[in-house]
mmCIF file of C-alpha atoms and ligand atoms in Angstrom:
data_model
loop_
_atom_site.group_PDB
_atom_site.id
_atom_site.type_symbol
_atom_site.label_atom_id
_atom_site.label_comp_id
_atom_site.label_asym_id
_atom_site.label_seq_id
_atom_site.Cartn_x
_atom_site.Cartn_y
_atom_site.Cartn_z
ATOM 1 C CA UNK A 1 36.982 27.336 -26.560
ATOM 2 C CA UNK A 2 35.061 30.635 -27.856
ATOM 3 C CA UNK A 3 31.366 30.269 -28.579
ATOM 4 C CA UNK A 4 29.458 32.738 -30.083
ATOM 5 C CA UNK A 5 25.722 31.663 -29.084
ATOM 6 C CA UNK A 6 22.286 32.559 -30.644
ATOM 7 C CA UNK A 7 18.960 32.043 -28.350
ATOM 8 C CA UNK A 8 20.704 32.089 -24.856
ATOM 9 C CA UNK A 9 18.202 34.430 -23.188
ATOM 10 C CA UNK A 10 15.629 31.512 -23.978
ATOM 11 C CA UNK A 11 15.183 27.753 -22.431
ATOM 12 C CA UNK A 12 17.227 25.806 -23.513
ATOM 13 C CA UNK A 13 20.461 28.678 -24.674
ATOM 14 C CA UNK A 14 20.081 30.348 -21.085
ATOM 15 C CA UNK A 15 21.396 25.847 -20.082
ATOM 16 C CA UNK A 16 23.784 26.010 -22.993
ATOM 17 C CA UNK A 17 25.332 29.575 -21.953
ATOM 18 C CA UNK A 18 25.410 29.084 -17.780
ATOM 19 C CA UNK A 19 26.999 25.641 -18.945
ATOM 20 C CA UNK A 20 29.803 27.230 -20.994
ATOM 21 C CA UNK A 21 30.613 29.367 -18.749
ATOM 22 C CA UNK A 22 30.590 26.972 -15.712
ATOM 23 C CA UNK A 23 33.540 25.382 -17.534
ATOM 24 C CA UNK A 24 35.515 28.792 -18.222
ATOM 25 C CA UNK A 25 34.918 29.198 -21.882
ATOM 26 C CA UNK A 26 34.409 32.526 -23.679
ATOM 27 C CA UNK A 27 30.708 33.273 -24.457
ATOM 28 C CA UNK A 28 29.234 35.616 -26.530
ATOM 29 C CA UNK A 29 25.730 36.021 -26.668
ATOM 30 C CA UNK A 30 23.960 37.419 -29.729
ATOM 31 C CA UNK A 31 20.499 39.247 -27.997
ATOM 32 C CA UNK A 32 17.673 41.313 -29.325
ATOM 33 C CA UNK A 33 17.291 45.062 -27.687
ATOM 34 C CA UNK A 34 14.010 43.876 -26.239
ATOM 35 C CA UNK A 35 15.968 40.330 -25.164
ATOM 36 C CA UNK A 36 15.661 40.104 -21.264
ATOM 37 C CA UNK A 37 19.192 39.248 -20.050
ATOM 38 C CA UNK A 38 18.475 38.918 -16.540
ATOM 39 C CA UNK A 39 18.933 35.159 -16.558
ATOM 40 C CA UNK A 40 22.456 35.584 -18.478
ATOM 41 C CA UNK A 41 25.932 34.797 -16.432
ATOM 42 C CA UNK A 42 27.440 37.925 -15.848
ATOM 43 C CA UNK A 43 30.460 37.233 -17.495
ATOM 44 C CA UNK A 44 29.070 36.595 -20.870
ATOM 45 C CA UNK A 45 29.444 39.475 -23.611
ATOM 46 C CA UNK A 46 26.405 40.483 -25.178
ATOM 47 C CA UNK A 47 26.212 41.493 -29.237
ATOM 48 C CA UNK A 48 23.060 43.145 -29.518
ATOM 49 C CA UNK A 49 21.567 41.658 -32.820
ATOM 50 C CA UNK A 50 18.601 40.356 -34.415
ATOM 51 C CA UNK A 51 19.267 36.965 -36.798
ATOM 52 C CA UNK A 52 16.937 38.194 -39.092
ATOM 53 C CA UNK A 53 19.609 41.379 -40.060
ATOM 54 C CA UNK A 54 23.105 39.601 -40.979
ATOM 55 C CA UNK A 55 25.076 42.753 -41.020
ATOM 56 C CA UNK A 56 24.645 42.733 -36.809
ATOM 57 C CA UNK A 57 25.435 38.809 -36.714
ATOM 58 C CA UNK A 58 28.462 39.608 -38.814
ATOM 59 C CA UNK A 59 29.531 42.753 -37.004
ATOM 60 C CA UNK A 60 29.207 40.374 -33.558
ATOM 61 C CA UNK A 61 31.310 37.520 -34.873
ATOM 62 C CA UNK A 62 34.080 39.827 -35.872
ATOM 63 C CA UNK A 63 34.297 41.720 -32.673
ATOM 64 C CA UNK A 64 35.091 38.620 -31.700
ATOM 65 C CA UNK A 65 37.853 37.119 -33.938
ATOM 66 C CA UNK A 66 38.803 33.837 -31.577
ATOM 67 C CA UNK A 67 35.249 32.572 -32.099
ATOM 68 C CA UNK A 68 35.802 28.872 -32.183
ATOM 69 C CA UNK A 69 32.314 27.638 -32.532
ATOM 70 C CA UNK A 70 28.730 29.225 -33.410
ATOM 71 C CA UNK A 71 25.641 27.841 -31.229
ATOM 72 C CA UNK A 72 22.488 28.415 -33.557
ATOM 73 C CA UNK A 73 19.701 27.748 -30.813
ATOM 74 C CA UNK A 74 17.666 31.399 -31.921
ATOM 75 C CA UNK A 75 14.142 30.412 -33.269
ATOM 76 C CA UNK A 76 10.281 31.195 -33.119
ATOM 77 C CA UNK A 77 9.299 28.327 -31.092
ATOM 78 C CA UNK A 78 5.458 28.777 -31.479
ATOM 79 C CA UNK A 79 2.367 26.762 -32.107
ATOM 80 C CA UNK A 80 -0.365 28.676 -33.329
ATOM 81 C CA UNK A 81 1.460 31.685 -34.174
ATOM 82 C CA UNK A 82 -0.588 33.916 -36.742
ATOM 83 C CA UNK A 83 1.765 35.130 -38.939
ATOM 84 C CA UNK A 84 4.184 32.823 -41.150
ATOM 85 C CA UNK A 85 6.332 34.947 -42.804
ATOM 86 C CA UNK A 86 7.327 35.546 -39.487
ATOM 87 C CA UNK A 87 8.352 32.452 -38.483
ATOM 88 C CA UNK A 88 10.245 31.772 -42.184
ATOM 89 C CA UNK A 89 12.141 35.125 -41.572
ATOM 90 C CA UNK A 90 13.096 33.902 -38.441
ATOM 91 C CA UNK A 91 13.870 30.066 -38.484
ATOM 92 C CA UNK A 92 14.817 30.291 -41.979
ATOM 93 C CA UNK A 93 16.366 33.067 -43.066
ATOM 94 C CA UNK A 94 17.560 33.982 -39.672
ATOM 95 C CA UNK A 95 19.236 30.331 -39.844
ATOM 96 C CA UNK A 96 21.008 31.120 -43.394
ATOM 97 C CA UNK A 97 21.890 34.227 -42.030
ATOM 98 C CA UNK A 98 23.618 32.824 -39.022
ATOM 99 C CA UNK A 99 25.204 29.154 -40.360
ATOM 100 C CA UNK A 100 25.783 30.943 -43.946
ATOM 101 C CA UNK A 101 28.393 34.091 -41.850
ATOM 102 C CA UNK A 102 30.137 31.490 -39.539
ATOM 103 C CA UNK A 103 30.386 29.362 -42.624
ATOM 104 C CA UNK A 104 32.713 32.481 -44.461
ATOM 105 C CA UNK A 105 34.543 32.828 -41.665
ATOM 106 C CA UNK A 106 36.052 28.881 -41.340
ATOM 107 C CA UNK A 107 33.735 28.833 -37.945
ATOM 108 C CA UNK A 108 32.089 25.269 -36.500
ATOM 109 C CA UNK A 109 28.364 25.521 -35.839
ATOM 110 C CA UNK A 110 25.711 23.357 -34.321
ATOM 111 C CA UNK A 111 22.742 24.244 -35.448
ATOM 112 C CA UNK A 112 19.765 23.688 -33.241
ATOM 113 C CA UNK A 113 17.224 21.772 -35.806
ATOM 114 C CA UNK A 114 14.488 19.266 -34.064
ATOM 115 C CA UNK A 115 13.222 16.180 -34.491
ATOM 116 C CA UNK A 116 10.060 18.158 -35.983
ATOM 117 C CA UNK A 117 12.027 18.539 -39.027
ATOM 118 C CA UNK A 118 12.388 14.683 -39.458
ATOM 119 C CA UNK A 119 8.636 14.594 -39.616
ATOM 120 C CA UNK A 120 6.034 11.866 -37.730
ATOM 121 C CA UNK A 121 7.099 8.340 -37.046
ATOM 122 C CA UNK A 122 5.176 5.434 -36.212
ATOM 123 C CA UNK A 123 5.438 4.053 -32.216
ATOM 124 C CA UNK A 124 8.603 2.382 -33.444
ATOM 125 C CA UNK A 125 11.671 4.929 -32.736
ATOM 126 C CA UNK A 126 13.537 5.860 -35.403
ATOM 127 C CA UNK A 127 16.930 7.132 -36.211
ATOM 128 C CA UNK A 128 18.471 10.065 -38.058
ATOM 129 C CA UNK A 129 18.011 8.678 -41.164
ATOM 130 C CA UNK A 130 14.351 8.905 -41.122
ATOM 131 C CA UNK A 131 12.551 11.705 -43.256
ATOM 132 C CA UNK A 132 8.942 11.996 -43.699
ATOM 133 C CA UNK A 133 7.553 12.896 -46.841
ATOM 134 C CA UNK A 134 5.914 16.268 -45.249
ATOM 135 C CA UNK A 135 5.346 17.738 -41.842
ATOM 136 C CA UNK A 136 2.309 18.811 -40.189
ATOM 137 C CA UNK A 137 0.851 21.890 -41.044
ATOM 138 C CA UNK A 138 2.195 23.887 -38.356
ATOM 139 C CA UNK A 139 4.412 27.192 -39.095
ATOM 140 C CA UNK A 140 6.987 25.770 -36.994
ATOM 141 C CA UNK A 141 6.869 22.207 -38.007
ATOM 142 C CA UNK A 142 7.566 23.964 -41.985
ATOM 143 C CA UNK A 143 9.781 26.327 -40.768
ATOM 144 C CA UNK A 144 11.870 24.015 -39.024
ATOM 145 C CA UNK A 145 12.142 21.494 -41.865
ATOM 146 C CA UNK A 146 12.703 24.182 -44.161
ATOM 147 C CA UNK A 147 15.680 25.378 -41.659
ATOM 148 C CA UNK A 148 17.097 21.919 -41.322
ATOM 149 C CA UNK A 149 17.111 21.671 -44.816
ATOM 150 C CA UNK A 150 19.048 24.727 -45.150
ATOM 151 C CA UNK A 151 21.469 23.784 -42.746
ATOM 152 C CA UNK A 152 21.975 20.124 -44.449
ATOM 153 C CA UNK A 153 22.670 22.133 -48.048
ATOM 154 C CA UNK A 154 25.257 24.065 -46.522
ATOM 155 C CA UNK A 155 27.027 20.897 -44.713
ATOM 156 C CA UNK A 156 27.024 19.748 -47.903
ATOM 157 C CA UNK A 157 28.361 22.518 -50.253
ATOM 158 C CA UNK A 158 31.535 22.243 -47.326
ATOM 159 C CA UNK A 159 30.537 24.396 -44.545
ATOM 160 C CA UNK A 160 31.675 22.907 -41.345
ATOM 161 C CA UNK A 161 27.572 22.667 -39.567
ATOM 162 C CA UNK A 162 26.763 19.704 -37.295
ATOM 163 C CA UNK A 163 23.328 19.128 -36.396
ATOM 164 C CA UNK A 164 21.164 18.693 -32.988
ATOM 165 C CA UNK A 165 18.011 17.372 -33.132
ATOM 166 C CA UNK A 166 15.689 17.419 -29.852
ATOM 167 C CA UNK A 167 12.865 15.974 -29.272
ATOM 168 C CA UNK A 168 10.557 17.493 -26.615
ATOM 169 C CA UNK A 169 12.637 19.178 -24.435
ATOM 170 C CA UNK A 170 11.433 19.368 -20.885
ATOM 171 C CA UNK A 171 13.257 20.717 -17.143
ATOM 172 C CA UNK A 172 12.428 23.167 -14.790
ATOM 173 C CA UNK A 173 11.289 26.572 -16.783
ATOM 174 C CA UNK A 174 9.750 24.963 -19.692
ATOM 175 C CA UNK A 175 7.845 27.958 -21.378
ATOM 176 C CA UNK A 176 5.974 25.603 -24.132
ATOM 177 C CA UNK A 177 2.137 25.174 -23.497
ATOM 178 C CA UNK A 178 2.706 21.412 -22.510
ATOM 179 C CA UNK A 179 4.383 22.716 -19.202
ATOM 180 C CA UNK A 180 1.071 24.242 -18.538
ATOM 181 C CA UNK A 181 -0.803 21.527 -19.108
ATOM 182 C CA UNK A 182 1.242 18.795 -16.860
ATOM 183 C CA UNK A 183 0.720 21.824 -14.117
ATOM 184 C CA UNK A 184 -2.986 21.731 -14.513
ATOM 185 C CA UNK A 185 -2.829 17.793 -14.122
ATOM 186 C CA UNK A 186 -1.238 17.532 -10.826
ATOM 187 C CA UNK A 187 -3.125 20.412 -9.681
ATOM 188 C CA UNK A 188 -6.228 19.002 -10.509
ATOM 189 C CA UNK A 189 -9.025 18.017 -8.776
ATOM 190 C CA UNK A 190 -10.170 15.206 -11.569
ATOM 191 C CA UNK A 191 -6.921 14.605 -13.193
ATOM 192 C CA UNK A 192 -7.639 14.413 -17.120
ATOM 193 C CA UNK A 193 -4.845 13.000 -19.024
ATOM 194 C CA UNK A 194 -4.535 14.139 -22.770
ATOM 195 C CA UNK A 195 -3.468 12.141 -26.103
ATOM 196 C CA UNK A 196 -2.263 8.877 -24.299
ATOM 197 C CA UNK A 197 -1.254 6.823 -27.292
ATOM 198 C CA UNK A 198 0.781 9.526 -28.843
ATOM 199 C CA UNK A 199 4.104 8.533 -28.675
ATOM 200 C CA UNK A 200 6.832 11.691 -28.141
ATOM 201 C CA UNK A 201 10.620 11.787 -27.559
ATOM 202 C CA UNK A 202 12.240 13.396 -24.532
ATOM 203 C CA UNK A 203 15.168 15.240 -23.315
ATOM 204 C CA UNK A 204 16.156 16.665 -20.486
ATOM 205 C CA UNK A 205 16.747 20.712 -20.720
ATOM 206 C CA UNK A 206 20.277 20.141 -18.809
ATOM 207 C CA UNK A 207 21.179 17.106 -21.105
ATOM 208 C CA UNK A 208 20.415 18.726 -23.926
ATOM 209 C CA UNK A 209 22.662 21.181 -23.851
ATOM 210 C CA UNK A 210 25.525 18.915 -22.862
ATOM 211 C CA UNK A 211 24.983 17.265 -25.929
ATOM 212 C CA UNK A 212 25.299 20.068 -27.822
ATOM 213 C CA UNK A 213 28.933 20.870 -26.259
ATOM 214 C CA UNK A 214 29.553 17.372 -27.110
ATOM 215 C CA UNK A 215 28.816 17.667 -30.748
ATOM 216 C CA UNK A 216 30.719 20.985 -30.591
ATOM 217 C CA UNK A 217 34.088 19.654 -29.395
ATOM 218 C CA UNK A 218 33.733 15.655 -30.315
ATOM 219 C CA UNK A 219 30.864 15.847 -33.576
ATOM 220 C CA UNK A 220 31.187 15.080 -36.925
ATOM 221 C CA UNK A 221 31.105 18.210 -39.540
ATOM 222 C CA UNK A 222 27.824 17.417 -41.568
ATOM 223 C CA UNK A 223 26.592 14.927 -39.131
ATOM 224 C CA UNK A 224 23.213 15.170 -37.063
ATOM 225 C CA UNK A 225 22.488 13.757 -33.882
ATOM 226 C CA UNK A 226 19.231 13.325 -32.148
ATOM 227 C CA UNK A 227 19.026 14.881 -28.463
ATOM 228 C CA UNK A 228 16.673 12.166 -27.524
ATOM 229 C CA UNK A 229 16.926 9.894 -24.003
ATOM 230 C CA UNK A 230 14.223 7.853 -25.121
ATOM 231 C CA UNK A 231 10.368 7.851 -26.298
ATOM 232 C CA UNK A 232 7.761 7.281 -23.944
ATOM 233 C CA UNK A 233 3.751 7.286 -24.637
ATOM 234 C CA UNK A 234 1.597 10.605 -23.214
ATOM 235 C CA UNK A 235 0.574 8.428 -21.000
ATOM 236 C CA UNK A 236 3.457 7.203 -19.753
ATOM 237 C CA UNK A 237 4.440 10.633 -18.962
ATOM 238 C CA UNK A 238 1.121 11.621 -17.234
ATOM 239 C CA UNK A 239 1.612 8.437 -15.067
ATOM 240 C CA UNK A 240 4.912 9.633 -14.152
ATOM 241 C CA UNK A 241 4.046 12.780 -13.353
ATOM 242 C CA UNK A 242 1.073 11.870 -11.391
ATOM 243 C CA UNK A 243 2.943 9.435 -9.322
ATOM 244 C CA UNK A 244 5.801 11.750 -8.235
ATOM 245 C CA UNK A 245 3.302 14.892 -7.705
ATOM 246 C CA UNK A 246 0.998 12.460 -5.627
ATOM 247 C CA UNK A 247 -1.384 12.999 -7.547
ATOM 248 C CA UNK A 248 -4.360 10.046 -8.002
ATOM 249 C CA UNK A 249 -4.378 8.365 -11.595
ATOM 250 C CA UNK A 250 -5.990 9.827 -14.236
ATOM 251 C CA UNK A 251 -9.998 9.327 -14.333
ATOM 252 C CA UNK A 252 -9.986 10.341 -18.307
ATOM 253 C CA UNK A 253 -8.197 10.484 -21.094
ATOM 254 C CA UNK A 254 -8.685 12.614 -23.906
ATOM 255 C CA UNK A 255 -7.862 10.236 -26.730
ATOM 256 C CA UNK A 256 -6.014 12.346 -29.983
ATOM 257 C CA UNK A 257 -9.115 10.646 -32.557
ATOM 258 C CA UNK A 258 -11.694 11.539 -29.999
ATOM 259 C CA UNK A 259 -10.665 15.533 -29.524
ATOM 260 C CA UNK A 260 -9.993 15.489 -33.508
ATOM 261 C CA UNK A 261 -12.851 14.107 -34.585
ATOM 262 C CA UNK A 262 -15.667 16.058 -32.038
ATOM 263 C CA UNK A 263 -15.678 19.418 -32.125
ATOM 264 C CA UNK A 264 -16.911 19.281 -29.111
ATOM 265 C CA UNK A 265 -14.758 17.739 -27.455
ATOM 266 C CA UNK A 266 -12.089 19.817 -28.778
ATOM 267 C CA UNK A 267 -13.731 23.063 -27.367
ATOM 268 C CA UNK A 268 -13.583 21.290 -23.845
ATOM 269 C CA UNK A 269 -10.174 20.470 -24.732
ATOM 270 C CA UNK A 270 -8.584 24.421 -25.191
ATOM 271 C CA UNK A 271 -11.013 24.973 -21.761
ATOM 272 C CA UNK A 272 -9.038 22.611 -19.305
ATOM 273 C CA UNK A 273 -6.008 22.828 -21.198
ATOM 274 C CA UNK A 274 -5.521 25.985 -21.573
ATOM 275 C CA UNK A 275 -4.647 26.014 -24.996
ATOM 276 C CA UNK A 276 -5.911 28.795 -27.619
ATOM 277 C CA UNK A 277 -7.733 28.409 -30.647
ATOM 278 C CA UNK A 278 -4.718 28.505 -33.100
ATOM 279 C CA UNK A 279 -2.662 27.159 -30.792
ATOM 280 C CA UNK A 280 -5.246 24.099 -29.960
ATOM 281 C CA UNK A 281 -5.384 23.652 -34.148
ATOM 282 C CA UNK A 282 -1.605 23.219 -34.523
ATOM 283 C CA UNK A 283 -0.639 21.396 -31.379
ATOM 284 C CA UNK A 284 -3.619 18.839 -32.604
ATOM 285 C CA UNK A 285 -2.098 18.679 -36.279
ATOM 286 C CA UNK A 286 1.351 17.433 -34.691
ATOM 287 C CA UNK A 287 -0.181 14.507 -32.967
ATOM 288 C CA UNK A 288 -2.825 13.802 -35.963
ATOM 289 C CA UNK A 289 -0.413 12.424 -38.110
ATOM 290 C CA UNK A 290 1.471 10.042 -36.368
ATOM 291 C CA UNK A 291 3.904 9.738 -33.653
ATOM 292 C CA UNK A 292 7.593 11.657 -32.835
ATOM 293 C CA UNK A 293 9.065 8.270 -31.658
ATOM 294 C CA UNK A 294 13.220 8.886 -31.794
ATOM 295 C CA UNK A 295 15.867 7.159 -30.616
ATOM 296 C CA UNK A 296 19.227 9.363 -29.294
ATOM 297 C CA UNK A 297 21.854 6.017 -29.460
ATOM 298 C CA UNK A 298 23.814 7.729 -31.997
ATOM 299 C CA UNK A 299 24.985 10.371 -30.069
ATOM 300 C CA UNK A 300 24.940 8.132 -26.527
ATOM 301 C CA UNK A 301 27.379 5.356 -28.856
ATOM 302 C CA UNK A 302 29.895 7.956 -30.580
ATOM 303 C CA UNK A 303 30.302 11.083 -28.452
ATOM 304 C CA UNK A 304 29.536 9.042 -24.749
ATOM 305 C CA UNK A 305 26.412 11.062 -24.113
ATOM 306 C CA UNK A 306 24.563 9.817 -20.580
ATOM 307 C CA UNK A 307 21.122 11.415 -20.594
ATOM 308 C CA UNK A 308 19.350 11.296 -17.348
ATOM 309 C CA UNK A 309 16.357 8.436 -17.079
ATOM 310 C CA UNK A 310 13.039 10.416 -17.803
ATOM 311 C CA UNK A 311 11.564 9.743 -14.592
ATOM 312 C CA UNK A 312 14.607 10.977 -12.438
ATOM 313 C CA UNK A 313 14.330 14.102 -15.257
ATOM 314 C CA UNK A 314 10.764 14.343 -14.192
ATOM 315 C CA UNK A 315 11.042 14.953 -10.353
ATOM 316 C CA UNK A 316 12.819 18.439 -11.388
ATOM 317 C CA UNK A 317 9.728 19.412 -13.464
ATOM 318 C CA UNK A 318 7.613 18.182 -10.099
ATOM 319 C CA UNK A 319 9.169 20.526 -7.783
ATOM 320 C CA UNK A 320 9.593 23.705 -9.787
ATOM 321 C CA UNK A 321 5.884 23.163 -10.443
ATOM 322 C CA UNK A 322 4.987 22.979 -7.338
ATOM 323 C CA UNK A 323 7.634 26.083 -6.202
ATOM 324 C CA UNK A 324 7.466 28.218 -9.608
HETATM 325 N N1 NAP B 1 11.737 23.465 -26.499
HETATM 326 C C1 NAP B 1 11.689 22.325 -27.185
HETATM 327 O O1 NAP B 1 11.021 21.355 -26.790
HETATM 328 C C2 NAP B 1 12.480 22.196 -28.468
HETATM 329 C C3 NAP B 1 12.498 20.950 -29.109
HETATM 330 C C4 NAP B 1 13.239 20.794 -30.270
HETATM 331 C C5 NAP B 1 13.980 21.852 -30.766
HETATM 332 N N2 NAP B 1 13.946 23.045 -30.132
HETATM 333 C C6 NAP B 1 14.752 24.143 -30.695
HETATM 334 O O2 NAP B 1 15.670 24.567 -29.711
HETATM 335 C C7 NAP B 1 15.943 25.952 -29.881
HETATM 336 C C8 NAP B 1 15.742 26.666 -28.546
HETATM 337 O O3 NAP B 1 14.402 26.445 -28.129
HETATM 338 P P1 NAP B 1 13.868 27.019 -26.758
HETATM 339 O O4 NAP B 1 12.822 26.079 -26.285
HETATM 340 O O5 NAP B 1 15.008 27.353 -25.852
HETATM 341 O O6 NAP B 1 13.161 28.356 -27.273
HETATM 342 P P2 NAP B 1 12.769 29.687 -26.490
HETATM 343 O O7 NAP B 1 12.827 29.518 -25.017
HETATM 344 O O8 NAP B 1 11.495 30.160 -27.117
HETATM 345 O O9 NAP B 1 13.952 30.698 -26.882
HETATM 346 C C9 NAP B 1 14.036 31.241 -28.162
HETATM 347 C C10 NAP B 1 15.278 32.104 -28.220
HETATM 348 O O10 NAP B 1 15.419 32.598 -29.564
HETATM 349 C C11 NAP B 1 15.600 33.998 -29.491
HETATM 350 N N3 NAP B 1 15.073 34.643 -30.695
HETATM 351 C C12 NAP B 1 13.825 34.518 -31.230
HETATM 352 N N4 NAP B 1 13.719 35.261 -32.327
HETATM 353 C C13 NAP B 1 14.925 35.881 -32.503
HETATM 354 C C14 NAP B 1 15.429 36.780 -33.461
HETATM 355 N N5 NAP B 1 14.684 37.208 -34.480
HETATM 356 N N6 NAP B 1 16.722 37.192 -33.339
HETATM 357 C C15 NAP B 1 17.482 36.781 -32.298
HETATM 358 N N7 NAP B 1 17.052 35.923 -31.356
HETATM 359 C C16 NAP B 1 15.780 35.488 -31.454
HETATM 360 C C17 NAP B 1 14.816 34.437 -28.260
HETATM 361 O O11 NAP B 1 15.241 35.713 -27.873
HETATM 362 P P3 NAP B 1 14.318 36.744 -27.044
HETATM 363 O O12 NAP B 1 14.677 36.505 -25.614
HETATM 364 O O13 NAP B 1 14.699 38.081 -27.549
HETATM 365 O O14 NAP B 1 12.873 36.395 -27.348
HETATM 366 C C18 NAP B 1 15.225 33.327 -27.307
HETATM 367 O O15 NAP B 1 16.529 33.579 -26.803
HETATM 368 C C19 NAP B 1 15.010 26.431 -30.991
HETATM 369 O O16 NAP B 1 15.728 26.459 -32.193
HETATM 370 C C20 NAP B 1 13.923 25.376 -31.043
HETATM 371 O O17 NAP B 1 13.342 25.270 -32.314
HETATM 372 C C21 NAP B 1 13.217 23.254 -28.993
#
């Protein structure tokens, strides 16, 4: 197979594009000028492009006529970030600009949504059939309902889109700000564990983008699959962490209605976490409302998907913590 792939100089597309090539497919890479391609294999073709101009993700999909199959994975994946329109023009339009071009030329693509877009769940895990009636009020939580929504329309007016939904997607490399934070745990002194009882849905970085070859050569057009091994509390994961670092058990934990509801508390919060003030607001709005409890059997029962246990997933995370 071809693939033409969006995102690959980031987390999880850097995975998805070493993978591809590992098995001796054709990969081109769509990349900003300013995109570091260091991490890139070197036999991958770059198309220098932006998804927020569709002439340049056009012009890179017909330099390479045998495209089989579009990887949508390019997105502002920010809490906190200041300016919206930036983050529609990129995980919106830049998503009808990329689906809506693959979609005139006949191509499959798996589009990269999340299980953000579903919206919060209770501790009970859902399936892909759940939908929220709103998201948090974060400008990627909006954006990326707004993209999946998008992406769903155009399944449905006949263009050949599948959909992958992660939940929190962790490995070795993890750039978002709750990489940070599990690094300040098992370095600490006083361990502090944060938001317990909120419940959150994992996959593994490397799993993750097996899947999405999976749904690529095996999916459904118009179907969407959850990239989810399982949900597990905060604390769970803290535990887990803890125990494989070494580290003692946690002495306190910052409870999601405590930090919320003191202000106080919530300025000690962004200290030993790290977090900034926007960024503090949103990550706090995505846990206020409920849980992000998903269940990946769909995609484990019809396209034989064997996602590592989270704990064996979690000794990775250990040691490129503690050898970054
Ligand atoms: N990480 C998670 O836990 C998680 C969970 C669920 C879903 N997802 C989704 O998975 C996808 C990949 O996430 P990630 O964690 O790998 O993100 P990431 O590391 O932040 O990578 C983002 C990628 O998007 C590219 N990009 C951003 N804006 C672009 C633009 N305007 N034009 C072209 N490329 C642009 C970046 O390129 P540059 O190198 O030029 O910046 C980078 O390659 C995203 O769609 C995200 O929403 C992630």
């Amino acid at each position: 197979m071809t693939a033409f792939v969006t995102g690959a100089t980031g987390f999880l597309g850097g995975r998805l594009a070493h993978l591809l090539c590992r098995r001796g497919e054709e990969v081109t890479v769509l990349a900003r000028a300013t995109s570091d391609l260091s991490g890139l294999p070197d036999t991958v073709n770059i198309a220098q492009g932006d998804i927020t101009d569709r002439e340049a993700i056009e012009r890179g999909l017909d330099a390479h006529s045998d495209v089989d199959v579009v990887y949508h994975l390019a997105a502002r994946n920010d809490l906190g970030e200041p300016d919206p329109a930036l983050m529609q023009a990129i995980n919106v339009d830049g998503t009808r600009n990329v689906l809506e071009a693959a979609a005139e030329r006949g191509l499959v693509s798996v589009y990269v949504s999340s299980a953000t877009a579903l919206g919060p769940t209770g501790s009970k895990a859902e399936d892909e059939s759940w939908w929220a009636p709103s998201v948090p009020q974060a400008s990627y939580a909006i954006t990326k309902r707004r993209a999946h929504e998008v992406a769903h329309q155009l399944a449905e007016n006949g263009a050949r889109v599948r959909i992958a939904m992660p939940g929190y997607i962790y490995g070795a490399g993890d750039p978002t700000p709750l990489s940070g934070v599990l690094k300040r745990y098992i370095d600490a002194r006083i361990p502090i564990g944060y938001l317990p009882e909120v419940w959150q849905s994992f996959v593994h970085v490397e799993d993750c983008a097996e899947l999405l070859t999976r749904i690529a050569s095996r999916g459904r057009d118009g179907e969407s699959y959850l990239a989810v091994e399982r949900a597990a509390s905060m604390r769970e994961l803290f535990e887990t962490m803890g125990q494989l670092a070494g580290q003692r058990p946690a002495l306190f934990w910052m409870k999601t209605s405590l930090v919320v509801r003191m202000s106080g508390l919530a300025i000690l919060f962004s200290a030993l976490t790290g977090l900034g003030k926007a960024e503090m607001r949103e990550s706090l709005a995505m846990v206020a409302g409920g849980h992000w409890s998903f269940s990946g059997e769909k995609a484990k029962r019809e396209l034989g998907w064997q996602p590592r246990e989270l704990s064996a997933g979690l000794e990775d995370v250990v040691a490129a913590l503690r050898n970054p």
